[in-house]
Amino acid sequence: MPFTALCPADAIGENTSKQFELSGIKLFVVNERGVFYAYRNRCPHLGIELQWQEDKFLDFDGEMIQCATHGALFLMHNGECVAGPCRGKSLESISCTVIDQQVSVDLEELDLSQHP
Ligand code: FES
């Protein structure tokens, strides 16, 4: 499956996040100091969405991904949970890159058997 463009790269500022739905898959993208990472929008604790409000996935300092339900903290660059009830588990990573100034993702490696 080819990469699919989500939005212009400048639409997701440094240390902010944005959510999307693509082919029925809910995902979000974070920008950690200019590098983009995409994850499936599903907390490994209860399998529910993580955002606090629309497009808000980061903690107060914009340094980590934080689940709104029980506050689990995840590293932005690899999705590993480092604190909270699912510590040691990880968000499902999605291939993400910038092509022609567009943040783009490839869902091919996602395990769709666990959809949604
Ligand atoms: S559902 Fe995310 S920490 Fe509990």
Short mmCIF file of N, CA and C and ligand atoms in Angstrom, two decimals:
data_model
loop_
_atom_site.label_atom_id
_atom_site.label_comp_id
_atom_site.label_asym_id
_atom_site.label_seq_id
_atom_site.Cartn_x
_atom_site.Cartn_y
_atom_site.Cartn_z
N MET A 1 0.86 -1.19 0.00
CA MET A 1 0.00 0.00 0.00
C MET A 1 0.90 1.25 0.00
N PRO A 2 0.62 2.21 -0.85
CA PRO A 2 1.47 3.40 -0.90
C PRO A 2 1.19 4.32 0.29
N PHE A 3 2.08 5.27 0.49
CA PHE A 3 1.84 6.26 1.51
C PHE A 3 0.66 7.15 1.10
N THR A 4 -0.13 7.52 2.08
CA THR A 4 -1.28 8.39 1.85
C THR A 4 -1.05 9.71 2.57
N ALA A 5 -1.23 10.82 1.86
CA ALA A 5 -1.05 12.14 2.46
C ALA A 5 -2.19 12.44 3.42
N LEU A 6 -1.82 12.98 4.60
CA LEU A 6 -2.83 13.34 5.60
C LEU A 6 -3.08 14.84 5.65
N CYS A 7 -2.00 15.62 5.65
CA CYS A 7 -2.13 17.07 5.77
C CYS A 7 -0.77 17.70 5.50
N PRO A 8 -0.75 19.03 5.26
CA PRO A 8 0.54 19.70 5.11
C PRO A 8 1.36 19.59 6.39
N ALA A 9 2.68 19.46 6.24
CA ALA A 9 3.54 19.30 7.41
C ALA A 9 3.42 20.48 8.37
N ASP A 10 3.18 21.67 7.84
CA ASP A 10 3.11 22.83 8.74
C ASP A 10 1.76 22.93 9.47
N ALA A 11 0.87 21.98 9.22
CA ALA A 11 -0.41 21.97 9.95
C ALA A 11 -0.28 21.31 11.33
N ILE A 12 0.87 20.67 11.57
CA ILE A 12 1.12 20.05 12.89
C ILE A 12 2.40 20.67 13.43
N GLY A 13 2.26 21.66 14.28
CA GLY A 13 3.42 22.38 14.80
C GLY A 13 4.26 21.52 15.72
N GLU A 14 5.47 22.00 16.01
CA GLU A 14 6.36 21.25 16.89
C GLU A 14 5.71 21.00 18.24
N ASN A 15 5.83 19.78 18.68
CA ASN A 15 5.28 19.35 19.96
C ASN A 15 3.77 19.61 20.07
N THR A 16 3.10 19.33 18.96
CA THR A 16 1.63 19.27 18.96
C THR A 16 1.23 17.96 18.27
N SER A 17 -0.07 17.75 18.19
CA SER A 17 -0.59 16.48 17.66
C SER A 17 -1.85 16.74 16.85
N LYS A 18 -2.23 15.76 16.06
CA LYS A 18 -3.44 15.90 15.24
C LYS A 18 -4.01 14.51 14.97
N GLN A 19 -5.32 14.41 14.97
CA GLN A 19 -5.94 13.10 14.75
C GLN A 19 -6.55 12.99 13.37
N PHE A 20 -6.65 11.74 12.90
CA PHE A 20 -7.14 11.46 11.55
C PHE A 20 -7.92 10.16 11.58
N GLU A 21 -8.67 9.95 10.50
CA GLU A 21 -9.28 8.64 10.27
C GLU A 21 -9.04 8.29 8.81
N LEU A 22 -8.47 7.11 8.59
CA LEU A 22 -8.08 6.72 7.24
C LEU A 22 -8.49 5.27 7.04
N SER A 23 -9.27 5.02 6.03
CA SER A 23 -9.76 3.66 5.75
C SER A 23 -10.40 3.04 7.00
N GLY A 24 -11.08 3.87 7.77
CA GLY A 24 -11.75 3.38 8.97
C GLY A 24 -10.84 3.21 10.16
N ILE A 25 -9.55 3.51 10.01
CA ILE A 25 -8.59 3.39 11.10
C ILE A 25 -8.38 4.75 11.74
N LYS A 26 -8.58 4.81 13.05
CA LYS A 26 -8.34 6.06 13.76
C LYS A 26 -6.86 6.12 14.16
N LEU A 27 -6.24 7.22 13.86
CA LEU A 27 -4.81 7.39 14.15
C LEU A 27 -4.53 8.83 14.54
N PHE A 28 -3.32 9.06 15.02
CA PHE A 28 -2.90 10.43 15.30
C PHE A 28 -1.42 10.56 14.99
N VAL A 29 -1.04 11.80 14.73
CA VAL A 29 0.34 12.12 14.40
C VAL A 29 0.85 13.11 15.43
N VAL A 30 2.08 12.90 15.89
CA VAL A 30 2.72 13.86 16.78
C VAL A 30 3.98 14.40 16.09
N ASN A 31 4.33 15.61 16.43
CA ASN A 31 5.53 16.25 15.90
C ASN A 31 6.47 16.48 17.08
N GLU A 32 7.52 15.67 17.14
CA GLU A 32 8.52 15.83 18.21
C GLU A 32 9.72 16.56 17.63
N ARG A 33 9.81 17.82 17.92
CA ARG A 33 10.94 18.66 17.46
C ARG A 33 11.18 18.51 15.96
N GLY A 34 10.10 18.55 15.19
CA GLY A 34 10.23 18.54 13.74
C GLY A 34 10.18 17.17 13.10
N VAL A 35 10.10 16.12 13.92
CA VAL A 35 10.00 14.77 13.35
C VAL A 35 8.60 14.24 13.64
N PHE A 36 7.99 13.64 12.63
CA PHE A 36 6.61 13.18 12.76
C PHE A 36 6.55 11.68 13.05
N TYR A 37 5.65 11.32 13.96
CA TYR A 37 5.40 9.91 14.29
C TYR A 37 3.89 9.70 14.31
N ALA A 38 3.47 8.55 13.81
CA ALA A 38 2.03 8.25 13.77
C ALA A 38 1.74 6.98 14.57
N TYR A 39 0.60 7.00 15.23
CA TYR A 39 0.18 5.85 16.03
C TYR A 39 -1.32 5.63 15.85
N ARG A 40 -1.70 4.41 16.03
CA ARG A 40 -3.12 4.11 16.07
C ARG A 40 -3.72 4.73 17.33
N ASN A 41 -4.91 5.28 17.20
CA ASN A 41 -5.54 5.97 18.33
C ASN A 41 -6.26 4.95 19.20
N ARG A 42 -5.45 4.17 19.91
CA ARG A 42 -6.02 3.13 20.78
C ARG A 42 -5.05 2.89 21.92
N CYS A 43 -5.48 3.18 23.12
CA CYS A 43 -4.62 3.01 24.29
C CYS A 43 -4.45 1.52 24.58
N PRO A 44 -3.21 1.06 24.82
CA PRO A 44 -3.01 -0.37 25.11
C PRO A 44 -3.61 -0.79 26.45
N HIS A 45 -4.05 0.16 27.26
CA HIS A 45 -4.68 -0.21 28.54
C HIS A 45 -6.08 -0.77 28.31
N LEU A 46 -7.00 0.05 27.80
CA LEU A 46 -8.38 -0.41 27.62
C LEU A 46 -8.82 -0.44 26.16
N GLY A 47 -7.93 -0.11 25.24
CA GLY A 47 -8.29 -0.17 23.83
C GLY A 47 -9.19 0.96 23.38
N ILE A 48 -9.15 2.07 24.09
CA ILE A 48 -10.00 3.22 23.73
C ILE A 48 -9.12 4.37 23.23
N GLU A 49 -9.79 5.41 22.70
CA GLU A 49 -9.05 6.54 22.16
C GLU A 49 -8.36 7.32 23.27
N LEU A 50 -7.26 8.00 22.90
CA LEU A 50 -6.42 8.63 23.92
C LEU A 50 -6.68 10.12 24.14
N GLN A 51 -7.23 10.83 23.16
CA GLN A 51 -7.19 12.29 23.20
C GLN A 51 -8.00 12.91 24.34
N TRP A 52 -7.48 14.07 24.76
CA TRP A 52 -8.15 14.88 25.79
C TRP A 52 -9.30 15.64 25.18
N GLN A 53 -8.99 16.25 24.06
CA GLN A 53 -9.95 16.97 23.24
C GLN A 53 -9.53 16.67 21.81
N GLU A 54 -10.32 17.14 20.85
CA GLU A 54 -9.94 16.88 19.48
C GLU A 54 -8.50 17.35 19.23
N ASP A 55 -7.69 16.48 18.67
CA ASP A 55 -6.29 16.76 18.31
C ASP A 55 -5.36 16.96 19.50
N LYS A 56 -5.83 16.70 20.72
CA LYS A 56 -4.97 16.91 21.91
C LYS A 56 -4.57 15.56 22.51
N PHE A 57 -3.30 15.19 22.23
CA PHE A 57 -2.80 13.89 22.70
C PHE A 57 -1.59 14.02 23.62
N LEU A 58 -1.11 15.24 23.81
CA LEU A 58 0.15 15.40 24.54
C LEU A 58 -0.10 15.89 25.97
N ASP A 59 0.92 15.69 26.81
CA ASP A 59 0.82 16.18 28.18
C ASP A 59 0.97 17.71 28.20
N PHE A 60 0.89 18.27 29.38
CA PHE A 60 0.88 19.72 29.52
C PHE A 60 2.11 20.37 28.89
N ASP A 61 3.25 19.72 28.99
CA ASP A 61 4.49 20.29 28.47
C ASP A 61 4.71 19.98 26.99
N GLY A 62 3.85 19.18 26.39
CA GLY A 62 4.03 18.81 25.00
C GLY A 62 5.24 17.91 24.79
N GLU A 63 5.61 17.17 25.82
CA GLU A 63 6.81 16.34 25.74
C GLU A 63 6.50 14.86 25.59
N MET A 64 5.29 14.45 26.00
CA MET A 64 4.94 13.04 25.94
C MET A 64 3.47 12.91 25.51
N ILE A 65 3.15 11.74 24.97
CA ILE A 65 1.76 11.42 24.68
C ILE A 65 1.12 10.98 26.00
N GLN A 66 -0.06 11.49 26.29
CA GLN A 66 -0.71 11.11 27.54
C GLN A 66 -2.16 10.72 27.28
N CYS A 67 -2.52 9.55 27.76
CA CYS A 67 -3.91 9.09 27.62
C CYS A 67 -4.81 9.88 28.56
N ALA A 68 -5.93 10.34 28.04
CA ALA A 68 -6.83 11.18 28.83
C ALA A 68 -7.56 10.40 29.91
N THR A 69 -7.68 9.09 29.76
CA THR A 69 -8.54 8.35 30.68
C THR A 69 -7.85 8.05 32.01
N HIS A 70 -6.66 7.48 31.98
CA HIS A 70 -5.96 7.18 33.24
C HIS A 70 -4.56 7.77 33.28
N GLY A 71 -4.23 8.61 32.32
CA GLY A 71 -2.98 9.36 32.37
C GLY A 71 -1.73 8.62 31.98
N ALA A 72 -1.82 7.47 31.35
CA ALA A 72 -0.60 6.77 30.93
C ALA A 72 0.24 7.67 30.04
N LEU A 73 1.56 7.60 30.22
CA LEU A 73 2.49 8.43 29.44
C LEU A 73 3.26 7.57 28.46
N PHE A 74 3.39 8.06 27.24
CA PHE A 74 4.07 7.33 26.16
C PHE A 74 5.14 8.22 25.54
N LEU A 75 6.28 7.62 25.20
CA LEU A 75 7.32 8.37 24.50
C LEU A 75 6.83 8.72 23.09
N MET A 76 7.12 9.94 22.67
CA MET A 76 6.63 10.38 21.36
C MET A 76 7.32 9.65 20.21
N HIS A 77 8.58 9.27 20.38
CA HIS A 77 9.31 8.74 19.24
C HIS A 77 9.16 7.24 19.04
N ASN A 78 8.64 6.51 20.04
CA ASN A 78 8.44 5.08 19.78
C ASN A 78 7.15 4.52 20.39
N GLY A 79 6.39 5.36 21.08
CA GLY A 79 5.09 4.93 21.58
C GLY A 79 5.14 4.04 22.81
N GLU A 80 6.33 3.89 23.40
CA GLU A 80 6.43 3.03 24.59
C GLU A 80 5.79 3.70 25.80
N CYS A 81 5.00 2.94 26.53
CA CYS A 81 4.39 3.46 27.75
C CYS A 81 5.42 3.37 28.88
N VAL A 82 5.71 4.53 29.49
CA VAL A 82 6.74 4.58 30.53
C VAL A 82 6.14 4.86 31.91
N ALA A 83 4.84 5.13 31.98
CA ALA A 83 4.19 5.33 33.27
C ALA A 83 2.70 5.11 33.10
N GLY A 84 2.06 4.57 34.15
CA GLY A 84 0.62 4.36 34.09
C GLY A 84 0.29 2.88 34.03
N PRO A 85 -1.01 2.57 33.89
CA PRO A 85 -1.46 1.19 34.02
C PRO A 85 -1.00 0.25 32.92
N CYS A 86 -0.53 0.77 31.79
CA CYS A 86 -0.05 -0.11 30.72
C CYS A 86 1.45 0.05 30.51
N ARG A 87 2.14 0.44 31.57
CA ARG A 87 3.59 0.60 31.51
C ARG A 87 4.25 -0.64 30.91
N GLY A 88 5.18 -0.41 29.97
CA GLY A 88 5.88 -1.51 29.31
C GLY A 88 5.24 -1.94 28.00
N LYS A 89 3.96 -1.57 27.80
CA LYS A 89 3.33 -1.84 26.51
C LYS A 89 3.57 -0.64 25.60
N SER A 90 3.12 -0.75 24.37
CA SER A 90 3.37 0.33 23.41
C SER A 90 2.15 0.61 22.56
N LEU A 91 2.06 1.85 22.10
CA LEU A 91 1.08 2.20 21.08
C LEU A 91 1.47 1.49 19.79
N GLU A 92 0.49 1.27 18.93
CA GLU A 92 0.78 0.65 17.63
C GLU A 92 1.32 1.72 16.69
N SER A 93 2.54 1.53 16.26
CA SER A 93 3.21 2.49 15.40
C SER A 93 2.75 2.34 13.95
N ILE A 94 2.66 3.46 13.26
CA ILE A 94 2.30 3.48 11.84
C ILE A 94 3.42 4.20 11.09
N SER A 95 3.86 3.64 9.98
CA SER A 95 4.92 4.28 9.18
C SER A 95 4.50 5.68 8.79
N CYS A 96 5.37 6.65 9.03
CA CYS A 96 5.01 8.05 8.81
C CYS A 96 6.23 8.78 8.25
N THR A 97 6.00 9.59 7.22
CA THR A 97 7.09 10.37 6.64
C THR A 97 6.49 11.61 6.00
N VAL A 98 7.35 12.50 5.54
CA VAL A 98 6.89 13.70 4.83
C VAL A 98 7.26 13.55 3.36
N ILE A 99 6.26 13.63 2.50
CA ILE A 99 6.46 13.54 1.06
C ILE A 99 5.85 14.78 0.43
N ASP A 100 6.65 15.53 -0.30
CA ASP A 100 6.16 16.76 -0.94
C ASP A 100 5.46 17.67 0.08
N GLN A 101 6.07 17.84 1.21
CA GLN A 101 5.54 18.74 2.27
C GLN A 101 4.27 18.22 2.93
N GLN A 102 3.90 16.98 2.63
CA GLN A 102 2.69 16.42 3.21
C GLN A 102 3.05 15.30 4.19
N VAL A 103 2.49 15.37 5.39
CA VAL A 103 2.64 14.26 6.33
C VAL A 103 1.87 13.07 5.76
N SER A 104 2.56 11.97 5.62
CA SER A 104 1.98 10.81 4.92
C SER A 104 2.20 9.54 5.74
N VAL A 105 1.25 8.63 5.66
CA VAL A 105 1.36 7.39 6.42
C VAL A 105 1.11 6.19 5.50
N ASP A 106 1.62 5.06 5.94
CA ASP A 106 1.42 3.79 5.24
C ASP A 106 0.84 2.81 6.26
N LEU A 107 -0.38 2.38 6.02
CA LEU A 107 -1.07 1.51 6.98
C LEU A 107 -0.74 0.04 6.77
N GLU A 108 0.10 -0.27 5.80
CA GLU A 108 0.29 -1.66 5.39
C GLU A 108 0.70 -2.59 6.52
N GLU A 109 1.58 -2.09 7.39
CA GLU A 109 2.12 -2.99 8.43
C GLU A 109 1.23 -3.07 9.65
N LEU A 110 0.12 -2.36 9.64
CA LEU A 110 -0.78 -2.39 10.79
C LEU A 110 -1.49 -3.73 10.86
N ASP A 111 -1.65 -4.23 12.06
CA ASP A 111 -2.36 -5.49 12.27
C ASP A 111 -3.85 -5.21 12.31
N LEU A 112 -4.51 -5.39 11.15
CA LEU A 112 -5.93 -5.05 11.08
C LEU A 112 -6.82 -6.11 11.68
N SER A 113 -6.21 -7.21 12.11
CA SER A 113 -7.04 -8.23 12.75
C SER A 113 -7.64 -7.73 14.05
N GLN A 114 -7.03 -6.66 14.60
CA GLN A 114 -7.53 -6.12 15.85
C GLN A 114 -8.42 -4.91 15.64
N HIS A 115 -8.89 -4.74 14.40
CA HIS A 115 -9.76 -3.61 14.09
C HIS A 115 -11.09 -3.74 14.85
N PRO A 116 -11.66 -2.67 15.40
CA PRO A 116 -11.15 -1.30 15.29
C PRO A 116 -10.11 -1.04 16.38
S1 FES B 1 -7.36 3.75 28.98
FE1 FES B 1 -5.46 4.77 28.60
S2 FES B 1 -4.49 4.70 30.52
FE2 FES B 1 -6.34 3.64 30.87
#
